[in-house]
mmCIF file of C-alpha atoms in Angstrom:
data_model
loop_
_atom_site.group_PDB
_atom_site.id
_atom_site.type_symbol
_atom_site.label_atom_id
_atom_site.label_comp_id
_atom_site.label_asym_id
_atom_site.label_seq_id
_atom_site.Cartn_x
_atom_site.Cartn_y
_atom_site.Cartn_z
ATOM 1 C CA UNK A 1034 159.757 75.766 119.098
ATOM 2 C CA UNK A 1035 163.207 74.306 118.511
ATOM 3 C CA UNK A 1036 162.299 70.686 117.738
ATOM 4 C CA UNK A 1037 160.214 69.022 115.065
ATOM 5 C CA UNK A 1038 156.595 68.240 116.013
ATOM 6 C CA UNK A 1039 155.916 64.512 116.310
ATOM 7 C CA UNK A 1040 152.365 63.310 115.586
ATOM 8 C CA UNK A 1041 150.932 61.308 118.448
ATOM 9 C CA UNK A 1042 147.694 59.427 119.027
ATOM 10 C CA UNK A 1043 146.087 58.957 122.446
ATOM 11 C CA UNK A 1044 143.869 55.972 123.145
ATOM 12 C CA UNK A 1045 142.750 54.875 126.622
ATOM 13 C CA UNK A 1046 145.331 57.101 128.308
ATOM 14 C CA UNK A 1047 148.259 55.675 126.318
ATOM 15 C CA UNK A 1048 150.323 57.717 123.870
ATOM 16 C CA UNK A 1049 151.552 56.395 120.510
ATOM 17 C CA UNK A 1050 154.230 57.844 118.205
ATOM 18 C CA UNK A 1051 152.501 57.989 114.802
ATOM 19 C CA UNK A 1052 155.478 59.251 112.781
ATOM 20 C CA UNK A 1053 155.804 56.043 110.766
ATOM 21 C CA UNK A 1054 152.105 56.142 109.892
ATOM 22 C CA UNK A 1055 152.098 59.837 108.950
ATOM 23 C CA UNK A 1056 155.200 62.008 109.470
ATOM 24 C CA UNK A 1057 153.210 65.186 110.152
ATOM 25 C CA UNK A 1058 150.000 65.908 112.038
ATOM 26 C CA UNK A 1059 148.612 67.358 108.814
ATOM 27 C CA UNK A 1060 149.200 64.092 106.958
ATOM 28 C CA UNK A 1061 147.658 62.130 109.805
ATOM 29 C CA UNK A 1062 144.439 64.173 109.725
ATOM 30 C CA UNK A 1063 144.298 64.398 105.928
ATOM 31 C CA UNK A 1064 144.568 60.615 105.507
ATOM 32 C CA UNK A 1065 142.154 59.774 108.323
ATOM 33 C CA UNK A 1066 143.217 58.812 111.842
ATOM 34 C CA UNK A 1067 144.610 55.287 111.956
ATOM 35 C CA UNK A 1068 145.658 53.059 114.824
ATOM 36 C CA UNK A 1069 149.158 51.655 115.228
ATOM 37 C CA UNK A 1070 152.397 53.443 116.007
ATOM 38 C CA UNK A 1071 155.122 53.069 118.623
ATOM 39 C CA UNK A 1072 153.979 53.171 122.290
ATOM 40 C CA UNK A 1073 155.524 56.128 124.142
ATOM 41 C CA UNK A 1074 153.919 55.655 127.555
ATOM 42 C CA UNK A 1075 151.073 57.287 129.459
ATOM 43 C CA UNK A 1076 149.775 60.832 129.131
ATOM 44 C CA UNK A 1077 151.115 61.693 132.591
ATOM 45 C CA UNK A 1078 154.664 60.584 131.743
ATOM 46 C CA UNK A 1079 154.658 62.437 128.441
ATOM 47 C CA UNK A 1080 153.265 65.635 129.974
ATOM 48 C CA UNK A 1081 156.099 65.746 132.508
ATOM 49 C CA UNK A 1082 158.587 65.922 129.634
ATOM 50 C CA UNK A 1083 156.946 69.069 128.210
ATOM 51 C CA UNK A 1084 154.740 69.270 125.137
ATOM 52 C CA UNK A 1085 154.906 71.046 121.815
ATOM 53 C CA UNK A 1086 151.608 72.315 120.386
ATOM 54 C CA UNK A 1087 149.713 69.369 118.864
ATOM 55 C CA UNK A 1088 149.647 70.805 115.317
ATOM 56 C CA UNK A 1089 152.256 71.459 112.682
ATOM 57 C CA UNK A 1090 151.376 72.485 109.104
ATOM 58 C CA UNK A 1091 147.798 73.567 109.804
ATOM 59 C CA UNK A 1092 146.989 77.236 109.331
ATOM 60 C CA UNK A 1093 145.914 78.781 112.636
ATOM 61 C CA UNK A 1094 142.681 80.733 112.123
ATOM 62 C CA UNK A 1095 140.510 82.454 114.701
ATOM 63 C CA UNK A 1096 136.988 83.820 114.960
ATOM 64 C CA UNK A 1097 136.314 86.973 116.935
ATOM 65 C CA UNK A 1098 133.234 88.503 118.532
ATOM 66 C CA UNK A 1099 131.309 85.226 118.605
ATOM 67 C CA UNK A 1100 129.892 85.869 122.107
ATOM 68 C CA UNK A 1101 127.667 88.773 123.112
ATOM 69 C CA UNK A 1102 129.858 89.810 126.048
ATOM 70 C CA UNK A 1103 132.976 89.933 123.879
ATOM 71 C CA UNK A 1104 131.040 91.961 121.298
ATOM 72 C CA UNK A 1105 130.199 94.605 123.894
ATOM 73 C CA UNK A 1106 133.789 94.685 125.136
ATOM 74 C CA UNK A 1107 135.127 95.210 121.599
ATOM 75 C CA UNK A 1108 132.696 98.130 121.150
ATOM 76 C CA UNK A 1109 133.944 99.573 124.443
ATOM 77 C CA UNK A 1110 137.578 99.220 123.326
ATOM 78 C CA UNK A 1111 136.753 100.962 120.066
ATOM 79 C CA UNK A 1112 134.979 103.891 121.708
ATOM 80 C CA UNK A 1113 137.662 104.204 124.395
ATOM 81 C CA UNK A 1114 140.299 104.138 121.644
ATOM 82 C CA UNK A 1115 142.402 101.734 123.689
ATOM 83 C CA UNK A 1116 142.247 103.870 126.849
ATOM 84 C CA UNK A 1117 141.419 101.522 129.744
ATOM 85 C CA UNK A 1118 140.743 104.476 132.065
ATOM 86 C CA UNK A 1119 137.808 105.612 129.914
ATOM 87 C CA UNK A 1120 136.398 102.095 129.456
ATOM 88 C CA UNK A 1121 134.355 101.857 132.672
ATOM 89 C CA UNK A 1122 132.195 104.899 131.927
ATOM 90 C CA UNK A 1123 131.658 103.878 128.310
ATOM 91 C CA UNK A 1124 130.691 100.356 129.431
ATOM 92 C CA UNK A 1125 127.913 101.719 131.631
ATOM 93 C CA UNK A 1126 126.470 103.899 128.871
ATOM 94 C CA UNK A 1127 126.533 101.144 126.233
ATOM 95 C CA UNK A 1128 124.944 98.553 128.522
ATOM 96 C CA UNK A 1129 122.180 101.024 129.347
ATOM 97 C CA UNK A 1130 121.355 101.412 125.644
ATOM 98 C CA UNK A 1131 121.802 97.792 124.518
ATOM 99 C CA UNK A 1132 120.687 95.851 127.573
ATOM 100 C CA UNK A 1133 120.359 92.167 126.654
ATOM 101 C CA UNK A 1134 119.295 92.766 123.059
ATOM 102 C CA UNK A 1135 122.581 91.614 121.516
ATOM 103 C CA UNK A 1136 122.570 88.397 123.570
ATOM 104 C CA UNK A 1137 119.196 87.302 122.230
ATOM 105 C CA UNK A 1138 119.805 88.179 118.574
ATOM 106 C CA UNK A 1139 120.500 85.503 115.947
ATOM 107 C CA UNK A 1140 123.283 86.732 113.616
ATOM 108 C CA UNK A 1141 122.087 87.494 110.093
ATOM 109 C CA UNK A 1142 118.384 87.215 111.016
ATOM 110 C CA UNK A 1143 115.630 89.791 110.312
ATOM 111 C CA UNK A 1144 115.752 90.593 114.026
ATOM 112 C CA UNK A 1145 119.463 91.370 113.690
ATOM 113 C CA UNK A 1146 118.725 93.737 110.800
ATOM 114 C CA UNK A 1147 116.101 95.528 112.902
ATOM 115 C CA UNK A 1148 118.490 95.847 115.863
ATOM 116 C CA UNK A 1149 121.181 97.192 113.546
ATOM 117 C CA UNK A 1150 118.867 99.960 112.326
ATOM 118 C CA UNK A 1151 117.919 100.832 115.907
ATOM 119 C CA UNK A 1152 121.576 101.090 116.905
ATOM 120 C CA UNK A 1153 122.367 103.226 113.864
ATOM 121 C CA UNK A 1154 119.519 105.572 114.819
ATOM 122 C CA UNK A 1155 120.928 105.770 118.368
ATOM 123 C CA UNK A 1156 124.447 106.470 117.076
ATOM 124 C CA UNK A 1157 125.668 103.240 118.673
ATOM 125 C CA UNK A 1158 126.560 101.134 115.626
ATOM 126 C CA UNK A 1159 130.040 99.619 115.440
ATOM 127 C CA UNK A 1160 132.077 97.452 113.096
ATOM 128 C CA UNK A 1161 132.291 94.934 115.965
ATOM 129 C CA UNK A 1162 128.515 94.689 116.156
ATOM 130 C CA UNK A 1163 128.519 94.065 112.401
ATOM 131 C CA UNK A 1164 130.474 90.815 112.869
ATOM 132 C CA UNK A 1165 128.578 90.001 116.079
ATOM 133 C CA UNK A 1166 125.063 90.044 114.617
ATOM 134 C CA UNK A 1167 125.588 90.458 110.851
ATOM 135 C CA UNK A 1168 125.680 87.579 108.342
ATOM 136 C CA UNK A 1169 129.481 87.334 108.113
ATOM 137 C CA UNK A 1170 131.663 86.080 110.965
ATOM 138 C CA UNK A 1171 135.047 87.615 111.713
ATOM 139 C CA UNK A 1172 137.699 85.093 110.650
ATOM 140 C CA UNK A 1173 141.377 86.056 110.768
ATOM 141 C CA UNK A 1174 144.781 84.383 110.746
ATOM 142 C CA UNK A 1175 146.097 84.146 114.291
ATOM 143 C CA UNK A 1176 149.700 83.141 113.643
ATOM 144 C CA UNK A 1177 151.994 81.559 111.032
ATOM 145 C CA UNK A 1178 152.391 77.817 110.613
ATOM 146 C CA UNK A 1179 154.644 76.261 113.324
ATOM 147 C CA UNK A 1180 154.764 79.444 115.450
ATOM 148 C CA UNK A 1181 152.286 78.425 118.190
ATOM 149 C CA UNK A 1182 153.498 77.325 121.632
ATOM 150 C CA UNK A 1183 152.225 74.446 123.750
ATOM 151 C CA UNK A 1184 151.761 73.241 127.312
ATOM 152 C CA UNK A 1185 154.042 74.848 129.952
ATOM 153 C CA UNK A 1186 155.629 77.219 127.409
ATOM 154 C CA UNK A 1187 155.961 80.938 128.012
ATOM 155 C CA UNK A 1188 153.263 82.947 126.275
ATOM 156 C CA UNK A 1189 153.931 86.484 125.109
ATOM 157 C CA UNK A 1190 152.266 89.893 125.156
ATOM 158 C CA UNK A 1191 153.914 92.826 123.432
ATOM 159 C CA UNK A 1192 156.277 94.746 125.695
ATOM 160 C CA UNK A 1193 154.670 98.037 124.596
ATOM 161 C CA UNK A 1194 151.102 96.964 125.519
ATOM 162 C CA UNK A 1195 149.547 98.322 128.700
ATOM 163 C CA UNK A 1196 146.086 96.737 128.443
ATOM 164 C CA UNK A 1197 145.823 93.077 127.500
ATOM 165 C CA UNK A 1198 144.286 89.771 128.568
ATOM 166 C CA UNK A 1199 144.173 86.045 127.807
ATOM 167 C CA UNK A 1200 141.356 84.616 125.718
ATOM 168 C CA UNK A 1201 140.580 80.989 126.697
ATOM 169 C CA UNK A 1202 138.962 79.208 123.769
ATOM 170 C CA UNK A 1203 137.970 75.873 122.304
ATOM 171 C CA UNK A 1204 140.006 75.187 119.160
ATOM 172 C CA UNK A 1205 138.661 72.960 116.389
ATOM 173 C CA UNK A 1206 141.094 70.905 114.301
ATOM 174 C CA UNK A 1207 139.795 70.506 110.739
ATOM 175 C CA UNK A 1208 140.972 68.518 107.740
ATOM 176 C CA UNK A 1209 141.278 69.768 104.138
ATOM 177 C CA UNK A 1210 137.547 69.184 103.664
ATOM 178 C CA UNK A 1211 136.726 71.664 106.428
ATOM 179 C CA UNK A 1212 135.264 68.982 108.684
ATOM 180 C CA UNK A 1213 136.450 68.896 112.277
ATOM 181 C CA UNK A 1214 138.512 65.850 113.301
ATOM 182 C CA UNK A 1215 138.748 66.884 116.945
ATOM 183 C CA UNK A 1216 139.232 69.749 119.374
ATOM 184 C CA UNK A 1217 141.707 71.166 121.862
ATOM 185 C CA UNK A 1218 142.196 74.294 123.983
ATOM 186 C CA UNK A 1219 143.892 77.566 123.130
ATOM 187 C CA UNK A 1220 144.855 80.993 124.427
ATOM 188 C CA UNK A 1221 144.246 83.703 121.810
ATOM 189 C CA UNK A 1222 146.173 86.446 123.621
ATOM 190 C CA UNK A 1223 144.596 89.857 123.015
ATOM 191 C CA UNK A 1224 146.043 93.376 123.224
ATOM 192 C CA UNK A 1225 143.037 95.521 124.048
ATOM 193 C CA UNK A 1226 144.887 98.823 123.756
ATOM 194 C CA UNK A 1227 146.217 98.117 120.244
ATOM 195 C CA UNK A 1228 142.984 96.770 118.758
ATOM 196 C CA UNK A 1229 140.978 99.429 120.598
ATOM 197 C CA UNK A 1230 142.935 102.228 118.919
ATOM 198 C CA UNK A 1231 142.104 100.820 115.493
ATOM 199 C CA UNK A 1232 140.678 97.569 114.170
ATOM 200 C CA UNK A 1233 143.347 97.839 111.457
ATOM 201 C CA UNK A 1234 145.890 97.016 114.189
ATOM 202 C CA UNK A 1235 144.342 93.552 114.611
ATOM 203 C CA UNK A 1236 147.393 91.845 113.112
ATOM 204 C CA UNK A 1237 149.720 93.648 115.506
ATOM 205 C CA UNK A 1238 147.393 92.969 118.424
ATOM 206 C CA UNK A 1239 147.083 89.244 117.689
ATOM 207 C CA UNK A 1240 150.180 87.956 115.893
ATOM 208 C CA UNK A 1241 153.345 88.341 117.959
ATOM 209 C CA UNK A 1242 156.087 86.015 119.140
ATOM 210 C CA UNK A 1243 154.651 83.308 121.456
ATOM 211 C CA UNK A 1244 151.196 84.958 121.434
ATOM 212 C CA UNK A 1245 149.291 81.782 120.506
ATOM 213 C CA UNK A 1246 149.091 78.757 122.789
ATOM 214 C CA UNK A 1247 147.439 75.467 121.771
ATOM 215 C CA UNK A 1248 147.153 72.175 123.659
ATOM 216 C CA UNK A 1249 147.768 70.090 125.576
ATOM 217 C CA UNK A 1250 146.472 67.455 123.109
ATOM 218 C CA UNK A 1251 143.920 67.093 120.323
ATOM 219 C CA UNK A 1252 140.906 65.108 121.453
ATOM 220 C CA UNK A 1253 139.699 63.246 118.380
ATOM 221 C CA UNK A 1254 136.007 62.897 117.620
ATOM 222 C CA UNK A 1255 134.588 59.418 118.140
ATOM 223 C CA UNK A 1256 131.451 57.831 119.592
ATOM 224 C CA UNK A 1257 132.331 59.232 123.022
ATOM 225 C CA UNK A 1258 133.234 62.772 121.972
ATOM 226 C CA UNK A 1259 131.428 64.661 119.214
ATOM 227 C CA UNK A 1260 130.688 68.178 118.029
ATOM 228 C CA UNK A 1261 127.763 68.236 120.452
ATOM 229 C CA UNK A 1262 130.284 67.919 123.292
ATOM 230 C CA UNK A 1263 132.086 70.963 121.877
ATOM 231 C CA UNK A 1264 128.800 72.871 121.755
ATOM 232 C CA UNK A 1265 128.246 72.074 125.445
ATOM 233 C CA UNK A 1266 131.850 72.584 126.596
ATOM 234 C CA UNK A 1267 132.585 74.671 129.686
ATOM 235 C CA UNK A 1268 135.983 76.374 129.835
ATOM 236 C CA UNK A 1269 137.453 77.577 133.128
ATOM 237 C CA UNK A 1270 140.432 79.875 133.508
ATOM 238 C CA UNK A 1271 142.569 81.031 136.418
ATOM 239 C CA UNK A 1272 145.217 83.753 136.370
ATOM 240 C CA UNK A 1273 147.700 83.694 139.258
ATOM 241 C CA UNK A 1274 150.148 86.569 139.538
ATOM 242 C CA UNK A 1275 153.480 86.674 141.314
ATOM 243 C CA UNK A 1276 152.009 89.614 143.264
ATOM 244 C CA UNK A 1277 149.367 87.318 144.809
ATOM 245 C CA UNK A 1278 146.649 88.454 142.414
ATOM 246 C CA UNK A 1279 144.137 85.747 141.442
ATOM 247 C CA UNK A 1280 141.426 86.043 138.799
ATOM 248 C CA UNK A 1281 139.016 83.253 137.920
ATOM 249 C CA UNK A 1282 136.822 83.215 134.845
ATOM 250 C CA UNK A 1283 134.397 80.887 133.150
ATOM 251 C CA UNK A 1284 133.153 80.531 129.595
ATOM 252 C CA UNK A 1285 130.588 78.192 128.110
ATOM 253 C CA UNK A 1286 130.166 77.306 124.465
ATOM 254 C CA UNK A 1287 126.422 77.166 125.116
ATOM 255 C CA UNK A 1288 126.388 80.961 124.828
ATOM 256 C CA UNK A 1289 128.190 81.206 121.491
ATOM 257 C CA UNK A 1290 126.236 83.230 118.919
ATOM 258 C CA UNK A 1291 127.353 81.226 115.896
ATOM 259 C CA UNK A 1292 127.388 77.441 115.721
ATOM 260 C CA UNK A 1293 130.888 75.893 115.417
ATOM 261 C CA UNK A 1294 129.876 74.206 112.157
ATOM 262 C CA UNK A 1295 128.958 77.614 110.736
ATOM 263 C CA UNK A 1296 132.361 78.984 111.771
ATOM 264 C CA UNK A 1297 134.054 76.099 109.944
ATOM 265 C CA UNK A 1298 131.914 76.747 106.872
ATOM 266 C CA UNK A 1299 132.698 80.462 106.847
ATOM 267 C CA UNK A 1300 136.423 79.755 107.253
ATOM 268 C CA UNK A 1301 136.295 77.526 104.152
ATOM 269 C CA UNK A 1302 134.315 80.082 102.120
ATOM 270 C CA UNK A 1303 136.229 80.567 98.840
ATOM 271 C CA UNK A 1304 139.456 79.335 100.465
ATOM 272 C CA UNK A 1305 141.275 76.007 100.633
ATOM 273 C CA UNK A 1306 143.508 74.539 103.336
ATOM 274 C CA UNK A 1307 145.309 71.493 101.898
ATOM 275 C CA UNK A 1308 146.877 70.668 105.286
ATOM 276 C CA UNK A 1309 143.754 71.479 107.272
ATOM 277 C CA UNK A 1310 143.485 74.237 109.857
ATOM 278 C CA UNK A 1311 143.080 74.977 113.548
ATOM 279 C CA UNK A 1312 140.169 77.301 114.344
ATOM 280 C CA UNK A 1313 139.803 79.289 117.559
ATOM 281 C CA UNK A 1314 136.052 79.618 118.183
ATOM 282 C CA UNK A 1315 136.087 82.827 120.236
ATOM 283 C CA UNK A 1316 135.665 83.535 123.928
ATOM 284 C CA UNK A 1317 133.070 84.712 126.411
ATOM 285 C CA UNK A 1318 135.851 85.851 128.756
ATOM 286 C CA UNK A 1319 136.472 89.617 128.876
ATOM 287 C CA UNK A 1320 137.871 90.588 132.307
ATOM 288 C CA UNK A 1321 136.757 93.940 133.672
ATOM 289 C CA UNK A 1322 137.896 93.501 137.291
ATOM 290 C CA UNK A 1323 140.432 96.061 138.491
ATOM 291 C CA UNK A 1324 143.900 94.710 139.199
ATOM 292 C CA UNK A 1325 145.614 97.724 140.692
ATOM 293 C CA UNK A 1326 144.048 101.171 140.497
ATOM 294 C CA UNK A 1327 140.227 101.506 140.522
ATOM 295 C CA UNK A 1328 138.781 101.906 137.048
ATOM 296 C CA UNK A 1329 141.887 100.652 135.230
ATOM 297 C CA UNK A 1330 140.585 97.098 134.700
ATOM 298 C CA UNK A 1331 142.702 93.995 134.214
ATOM 299 C CA UNK A 1332 145.998 93.629 132.404
ATOM 300 C CA UNK A 1333 148.736 91.016 132.492
ATOM 301 C CA UNK A 1334 151.991 91.243 134.376
ATOM 302 C CA UNK A 1335 155.077 89.168 133.540
ATOM 303 C CA UNK A 1336 155.054 85.984 135.583
ATOM 304 C CA UNK A 1337 151.277 85.498 135.512
ATOM 305 C CA UNK A 1338 150.371 81.819 135.257
ATOM 306 C CA UNK A 1339 147.336 81.235 133.027
ATOM 307 C CA UNK A 1340 145.513 77.913 133.466
ATOM 308 C CA UNK A 1341 142.775 77.012 130.966
ATOM 309 C CA UNK A 1342 140.830 73.790 131.503
ATOM 310 C CA UNK A 1343 137.823 71.879 130.239
ATOM 311 C CA UNK A 1344 136.627 68.509 131.519
ATOM 312 C CA UNK A 1345 136.772 66.753 128.129
ATOM 313 C CA UNK A 1346 139.845 68.541 126.739
ATOM 314 C CA UNK A 1347 142.319 68.693 129.629
ATOM 315 C CA UNK A 1348 144.348 71.612 130.986
ATOM 316 C CA UNK A 1349 146.591 74.116 129.213
ATOM 317 C CA UNK A 1350 149.053 76.073 131.391
ATOM 318 C CA UNK A 1351 151.342 78.922 130.304
ATOM 319 C CA UNK A 1352 153.377 81.597 132.054
ATOM 320 C CA UNK A 1353 153.213 85.176 130.731
ATOM 321 C CA UNK A 1354 156.257 87.030 129.521
ATOM 322 C CA UNK A 1355 156.754 89.678 126.825
ATOM 323 C CA UNK A 1356 156.979 88.707 123.183
ATOM 324 C CA UNK A 1357 160.392 90.380 123.137
ATOM 325 C CA UNK A 1358 161.684 88.148 125.954
ATOM 326 C CA UNK A 1359 159.975 84.867 124.991
ATOM 327 C CA UNK A 1360 162.157 82.283 123.197
ATOM 328 C CA UNK A 1361 162.441 83.342 119.568
ATOM 329 C CA UNK A 1362 160.577 81.311 116.957
ATOM 330 C CA UNK A 1363 163.361 79.707 114.919
ATOM 331 C CA UNK A 1364 161.958 76.356 113.708
ATOM 332 C CA UNK A 1365 160.186 76.895 110.392
ATOM 333 C CA UNK A 1366 158.760 74.754 107.599
ATOM 334 C CA UNK A 1367 162.188 74.193 106.008
ATOM 335 C CA UNK A 1368 163.528 73.024 109.364
ATOM 336 C CA UNK A 1369 160.609 70.617 109.782
ATOM 337 C CA UNK A 1370 161.204 68.891 106.460
ATOM 338 C CA UNK A 1371 164.965 68.776 107.017
ATOM 339 C CA UNK A 1372 164.253 67.157 110.374
ATOM 340 C CA UNK A 1373 161.901 64.587 108.824
ATOM 341 C CA UNK A 1374 164.419 63.837 106.061
ATOM 342 C CA UNK A 1375 167.223 63.229 108.583
ATOM 343 C CA UNK A 1376 164.996 60.738 110.417
ATOM 344 C CA UNK A 1377 164.033 58.974 107.197
ATOM 345 C CA UNK A 1378 160.346 59.858 107.595
ATOM 346 C CA UNK A 1379 159.676 61.492 104.224
ATOM 347 C CA UNK A 1380 157.980 59.128 101.756
ATOM 348 C CA UNK A 1381 159.571 58.652 98.346
#
């Protein structure tokens, strides 16, 4: 967060500095990925030196409630009003009413309309179910340009949050035309108590210092890695606490309710992104296991190590701290262009 991002290209396990080809990642994606550049070494050597997030001027967008399980958990948060103690009882009642109906419903379909009416009649309708099975996806801005953190960085939760969790996700990297150029991994940290009290607190629940992790690299689409590989991606996550606590979770893109191409299309609806954008696709992971007291569910503690991995996208590791204690975000857009100018990388 204190140095200028350097665009790199990975081919056959070797890393190339692409700054002379395109001084920013945005320019590299916008102009089409090209070969060339200065060899930097292998992925292993570079990773040991620490990595910035592999984006720079892209907007960081995110889609919520794209999996049935996460939809149910958001409804539970809403009805519990952010109270994790009340969540367990509410979860049982909602699951008894809904069963597997949400999981089998195609968003925006006639079947979704019929389910919506049934839920309204039962007094169970929610704004979260609207974006889960309605025609319009939830798309929001996760964090400002250049504020994300990368591999091995500390990741932050608000110091005044008492109920929160990681959200391991596949992140698409799209160009100005809205077409994906590749994919990576991300942690869309979530404050369940804040968002549960009111959906209008989404910005405060999602956008805080060091609350967005992306990396370790962008895997570019080619003949060996396509959008179909994203659709079939499995994402594993492990949380290891300094207190000896271990939680393992698993998510699969096969269970997503909205196709990734549809999420890209909805993000581009009546909006433009001249530098492209990064798009979190949502998560199946919603931990309900108790960490300490029975019925209180899971929440982070400082020092937790979160490891997110996928076979085709690598491994993203971050240690949890509070947003107040994480290194302050000080390197902005002005700093980036001053940095590029000093290195003679800005074209005339």
